[in-house]
Short mmCIF file of C-alpha atoms and ligand atoms in Angstrom, two decimals:
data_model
loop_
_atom_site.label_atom_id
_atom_site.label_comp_id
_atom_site.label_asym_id
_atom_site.label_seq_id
_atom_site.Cartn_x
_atom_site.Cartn_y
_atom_site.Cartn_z
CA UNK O 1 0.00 0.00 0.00
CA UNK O 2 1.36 3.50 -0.88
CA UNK O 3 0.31 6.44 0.62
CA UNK O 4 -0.66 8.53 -2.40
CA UNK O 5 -3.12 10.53 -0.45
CA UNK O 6 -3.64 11.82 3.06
CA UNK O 7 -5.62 13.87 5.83
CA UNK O 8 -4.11 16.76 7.63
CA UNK O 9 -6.29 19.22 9.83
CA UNK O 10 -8.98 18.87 7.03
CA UNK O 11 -7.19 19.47 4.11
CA UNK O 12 -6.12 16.37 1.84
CA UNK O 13 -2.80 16.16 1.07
CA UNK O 14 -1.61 14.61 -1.88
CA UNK O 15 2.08 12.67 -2.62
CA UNK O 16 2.84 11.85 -6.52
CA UNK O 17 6.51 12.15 -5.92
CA UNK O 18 9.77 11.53 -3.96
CA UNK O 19 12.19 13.26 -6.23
CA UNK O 20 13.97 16.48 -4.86
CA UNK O 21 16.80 18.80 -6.30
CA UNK O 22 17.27 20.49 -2.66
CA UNK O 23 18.66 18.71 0.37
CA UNK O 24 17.23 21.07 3.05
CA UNK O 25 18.77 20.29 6.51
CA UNK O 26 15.23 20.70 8.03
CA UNK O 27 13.80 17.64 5.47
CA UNK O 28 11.95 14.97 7.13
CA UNK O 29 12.97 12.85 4.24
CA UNK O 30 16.74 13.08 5.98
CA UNK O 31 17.90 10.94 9.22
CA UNK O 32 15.91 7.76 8.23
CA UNK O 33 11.88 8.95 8.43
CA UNK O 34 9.95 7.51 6.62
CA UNK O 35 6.83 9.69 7.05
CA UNK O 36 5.77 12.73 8.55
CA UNK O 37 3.87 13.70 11.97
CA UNK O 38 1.17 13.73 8.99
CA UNK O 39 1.42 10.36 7.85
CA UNK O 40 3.22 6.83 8.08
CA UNK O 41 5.16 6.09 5.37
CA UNK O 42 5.26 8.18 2.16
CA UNK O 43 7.91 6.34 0.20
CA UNK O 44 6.51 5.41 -3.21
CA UNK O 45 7.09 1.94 -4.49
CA UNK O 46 6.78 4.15 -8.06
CA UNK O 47 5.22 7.35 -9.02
CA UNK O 48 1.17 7.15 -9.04
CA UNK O 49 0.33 7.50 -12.42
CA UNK O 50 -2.38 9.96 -13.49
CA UNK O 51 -5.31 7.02 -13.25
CA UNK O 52 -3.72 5.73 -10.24
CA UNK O 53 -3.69 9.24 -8.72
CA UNK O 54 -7.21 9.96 -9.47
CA UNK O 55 -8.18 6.10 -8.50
CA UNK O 56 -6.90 7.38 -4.98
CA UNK O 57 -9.50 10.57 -5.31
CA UNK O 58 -12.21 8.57 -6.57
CA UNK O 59 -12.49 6.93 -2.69
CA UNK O 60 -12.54 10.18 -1.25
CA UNK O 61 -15.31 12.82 -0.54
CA UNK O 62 -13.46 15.48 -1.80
CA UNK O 63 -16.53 17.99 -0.34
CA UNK O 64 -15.57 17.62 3.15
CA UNK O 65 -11.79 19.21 2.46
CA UNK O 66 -11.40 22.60 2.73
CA UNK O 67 -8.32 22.54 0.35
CA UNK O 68 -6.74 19.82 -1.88
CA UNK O 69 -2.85 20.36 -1.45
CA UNK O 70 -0.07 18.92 -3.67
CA UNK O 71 3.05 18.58 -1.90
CA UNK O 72 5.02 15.60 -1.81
CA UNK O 73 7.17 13.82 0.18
CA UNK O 74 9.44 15.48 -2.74
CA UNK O 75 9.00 18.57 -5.10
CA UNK O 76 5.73 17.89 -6.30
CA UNK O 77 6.81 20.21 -9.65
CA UNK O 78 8.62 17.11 -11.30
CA UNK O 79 4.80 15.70 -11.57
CA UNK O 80 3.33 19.07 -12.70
CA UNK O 81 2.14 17.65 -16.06
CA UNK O 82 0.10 15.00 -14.34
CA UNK O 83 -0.78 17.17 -11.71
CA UNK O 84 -2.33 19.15 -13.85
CA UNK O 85 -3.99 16.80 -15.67
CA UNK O 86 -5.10 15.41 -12.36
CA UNK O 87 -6.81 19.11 -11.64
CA UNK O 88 -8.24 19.75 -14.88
CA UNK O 89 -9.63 15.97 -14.42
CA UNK O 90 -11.34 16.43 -11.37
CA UNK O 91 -12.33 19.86 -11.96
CA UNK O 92 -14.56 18.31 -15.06
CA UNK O 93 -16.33 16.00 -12.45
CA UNK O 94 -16.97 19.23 -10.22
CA UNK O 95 -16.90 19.52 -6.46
CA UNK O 96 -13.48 20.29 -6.08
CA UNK O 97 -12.12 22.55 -2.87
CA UNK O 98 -9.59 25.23 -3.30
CA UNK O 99 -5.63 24.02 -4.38
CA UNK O 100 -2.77 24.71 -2.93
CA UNK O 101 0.79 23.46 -4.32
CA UNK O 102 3.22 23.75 -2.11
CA UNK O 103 6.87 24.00 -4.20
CA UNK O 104 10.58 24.65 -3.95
CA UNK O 105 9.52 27.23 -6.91
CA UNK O 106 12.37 25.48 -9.08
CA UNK O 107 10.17 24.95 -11.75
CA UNK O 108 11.94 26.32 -14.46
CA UNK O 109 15.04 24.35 -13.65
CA UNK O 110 13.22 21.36 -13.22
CA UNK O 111 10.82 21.20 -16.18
CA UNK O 112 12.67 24.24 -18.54
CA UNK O 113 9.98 26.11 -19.22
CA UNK O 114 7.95 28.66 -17.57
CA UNK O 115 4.68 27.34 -15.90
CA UNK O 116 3.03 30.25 -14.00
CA UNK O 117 0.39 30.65 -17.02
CA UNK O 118 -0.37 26.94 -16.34
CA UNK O 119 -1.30 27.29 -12.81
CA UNK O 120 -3.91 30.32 -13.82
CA UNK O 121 -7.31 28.44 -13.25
CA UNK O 122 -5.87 25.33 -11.48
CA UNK O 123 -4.25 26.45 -8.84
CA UNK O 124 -5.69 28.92 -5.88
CA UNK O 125 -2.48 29.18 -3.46
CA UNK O 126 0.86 28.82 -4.42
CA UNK O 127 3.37 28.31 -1.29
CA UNK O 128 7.21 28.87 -2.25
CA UNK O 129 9.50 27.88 -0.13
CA UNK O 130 11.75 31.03 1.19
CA UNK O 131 14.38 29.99 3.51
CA UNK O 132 16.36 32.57 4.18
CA UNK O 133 16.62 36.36 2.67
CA UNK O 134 19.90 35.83 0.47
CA UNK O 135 21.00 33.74 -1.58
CA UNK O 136 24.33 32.54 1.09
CA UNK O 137 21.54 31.64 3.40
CA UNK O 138 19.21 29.72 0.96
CA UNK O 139 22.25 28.16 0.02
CA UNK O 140 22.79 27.09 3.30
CA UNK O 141 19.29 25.74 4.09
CA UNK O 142 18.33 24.10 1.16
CA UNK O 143 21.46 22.78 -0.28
CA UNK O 144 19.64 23.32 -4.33
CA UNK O 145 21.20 20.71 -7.17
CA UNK O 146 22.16 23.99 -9.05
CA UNK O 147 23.52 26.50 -6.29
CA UNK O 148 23.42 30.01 -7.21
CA UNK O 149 20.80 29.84 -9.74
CA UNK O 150 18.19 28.00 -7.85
CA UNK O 151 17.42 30.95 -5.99
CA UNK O 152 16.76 33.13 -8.61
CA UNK O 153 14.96 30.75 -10.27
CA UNK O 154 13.05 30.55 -7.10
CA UNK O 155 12.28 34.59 -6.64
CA UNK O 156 11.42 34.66 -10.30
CA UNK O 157 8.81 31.91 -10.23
CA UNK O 158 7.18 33.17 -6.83
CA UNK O 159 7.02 36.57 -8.79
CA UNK O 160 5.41 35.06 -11.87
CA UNK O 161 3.07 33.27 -10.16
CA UNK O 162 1.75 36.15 -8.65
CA UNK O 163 0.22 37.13 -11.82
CA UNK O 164 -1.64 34.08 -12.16
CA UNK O 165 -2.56 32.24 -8.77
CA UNK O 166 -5.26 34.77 -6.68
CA UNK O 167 -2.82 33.40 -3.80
CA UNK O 168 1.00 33.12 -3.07
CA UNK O 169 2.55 32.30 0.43
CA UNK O 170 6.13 32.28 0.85
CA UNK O 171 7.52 29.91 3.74
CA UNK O 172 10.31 30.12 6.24
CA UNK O 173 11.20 27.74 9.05
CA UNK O 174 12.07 29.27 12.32
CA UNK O 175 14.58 27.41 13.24
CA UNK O 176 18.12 29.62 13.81
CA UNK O 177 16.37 32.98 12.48
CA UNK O 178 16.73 36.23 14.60
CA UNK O 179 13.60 38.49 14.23
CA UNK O 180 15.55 40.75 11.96
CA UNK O 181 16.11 38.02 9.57
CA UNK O 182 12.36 36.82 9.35
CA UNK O 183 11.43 40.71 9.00
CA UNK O 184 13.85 40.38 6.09
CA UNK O 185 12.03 37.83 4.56
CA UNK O 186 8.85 39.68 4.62
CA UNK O 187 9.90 41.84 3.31
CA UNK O 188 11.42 40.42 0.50
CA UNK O 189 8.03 38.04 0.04
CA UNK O 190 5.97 41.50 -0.12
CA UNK O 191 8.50 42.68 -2.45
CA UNK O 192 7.81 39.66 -4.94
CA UNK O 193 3.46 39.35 -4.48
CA UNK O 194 3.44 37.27 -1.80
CA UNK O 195 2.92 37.21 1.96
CA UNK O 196 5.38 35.40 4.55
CA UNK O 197 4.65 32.26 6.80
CA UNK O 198 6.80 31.39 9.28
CA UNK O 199 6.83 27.67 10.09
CA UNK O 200 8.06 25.87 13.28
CA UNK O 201 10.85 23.29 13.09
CA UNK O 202 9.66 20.09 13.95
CA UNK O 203 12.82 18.43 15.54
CA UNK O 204 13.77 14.77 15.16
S1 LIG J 301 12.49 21.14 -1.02
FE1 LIG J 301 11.12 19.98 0.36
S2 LIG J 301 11.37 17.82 -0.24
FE2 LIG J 301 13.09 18.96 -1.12
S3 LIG J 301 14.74 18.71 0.38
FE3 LIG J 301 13.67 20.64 0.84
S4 LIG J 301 12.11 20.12 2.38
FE4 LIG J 301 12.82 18.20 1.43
#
């Protein structure tokens, strides 16, 4: 049994991916878990495939969520093509609550191309993870596959979205940052479209 889907605090959470291009020192995926405090085990055995994705939905009363969120137990971006194909999918049948993606915002790196026009109509909240308010610290935190250029890819995506998506969050985990450094961050999230969220570290 794989855990493609899941419930958190009323919102159903959805896992089509393992596959990361960060290595963020806060990552549950480090030291061993296999899961979250949200669910068991989110390995894959293999990537759900559109039909098995939507399989998953099919047992679920998607009314009683207040928001369907795609986030992984990975960068959910690798899947966006099915993802979106998932949306548009269940979308068609009707009934579905507000999405949320929540993303490294490498998605031009990953996928080479830009997506933000994509998420317009398919996609209600986009939540980019910050990490820190240069691009030494984000370095630092995340640990991206292509250094430097991961965070601009980052502050350009989170910008672009905000064009398209009625809603974009940007993330930061407390853990080791003074008050002046999370003010930072606001500010640079205001600066791009989006409003900050600070996140507490949840410690082995
Ligand atoms: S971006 Fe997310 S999945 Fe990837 S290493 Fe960081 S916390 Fe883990």
């Amino acid at each position: 049994m794989m855990t493609i889907t899941y419930e958190y605090e009323g919102a159903l959470y959805v896992n089509l991916t393992n596959r990361c291009d960060c290595a963020c020192v806060f990552c549950l995926r480090h030291n061993g878990h296999k899961g979250s405090i949200y669910a068991d085990d989110l390995w894959l055995e293999h990537e759900p495939t559109v039909d098995e994705a939507l399989a998953d939905f099919a047992t679920r009363d998607l009314a009683v969520y207040r928001e369907v969120v795609f986030c992984g137990f990975g960068e959910p971006i690798f899947r966006w093509d099915d993802i979106a194909r998932v949306i548009d999918r269940l979308k068609a049948q009707g009934g579905l609550p507000p999405v949320r993606i929540n993303t490294n915002g490498h998605a031009d790196l990953i996928l080479g191309r830009d997506i933000a026009p994509e998420l317009a109509g398919r996609v209600d909240t986009v939540s980019v993870s910050l990490n820190g308010s240069t691009a030494e610290e984000y370095r630092a935190v995340t640990q991206p596959r292509d250094g430097e250029a991961a965070w601009e890819a980052m502050l350009d995506f989170t910008r672009r979205a905000a064009r398209y998506v009625p809603k974009v969050v940007m993330t930061v985990v407390d853990k080791d940052k003074s008050p002046e450094e999370l003010e930072r961050c606001r500010a640079l999230a205001q600066s791009l479209g989006a409003t900050l969220r600070v996140r507490a570290y949840i410690p082995d």
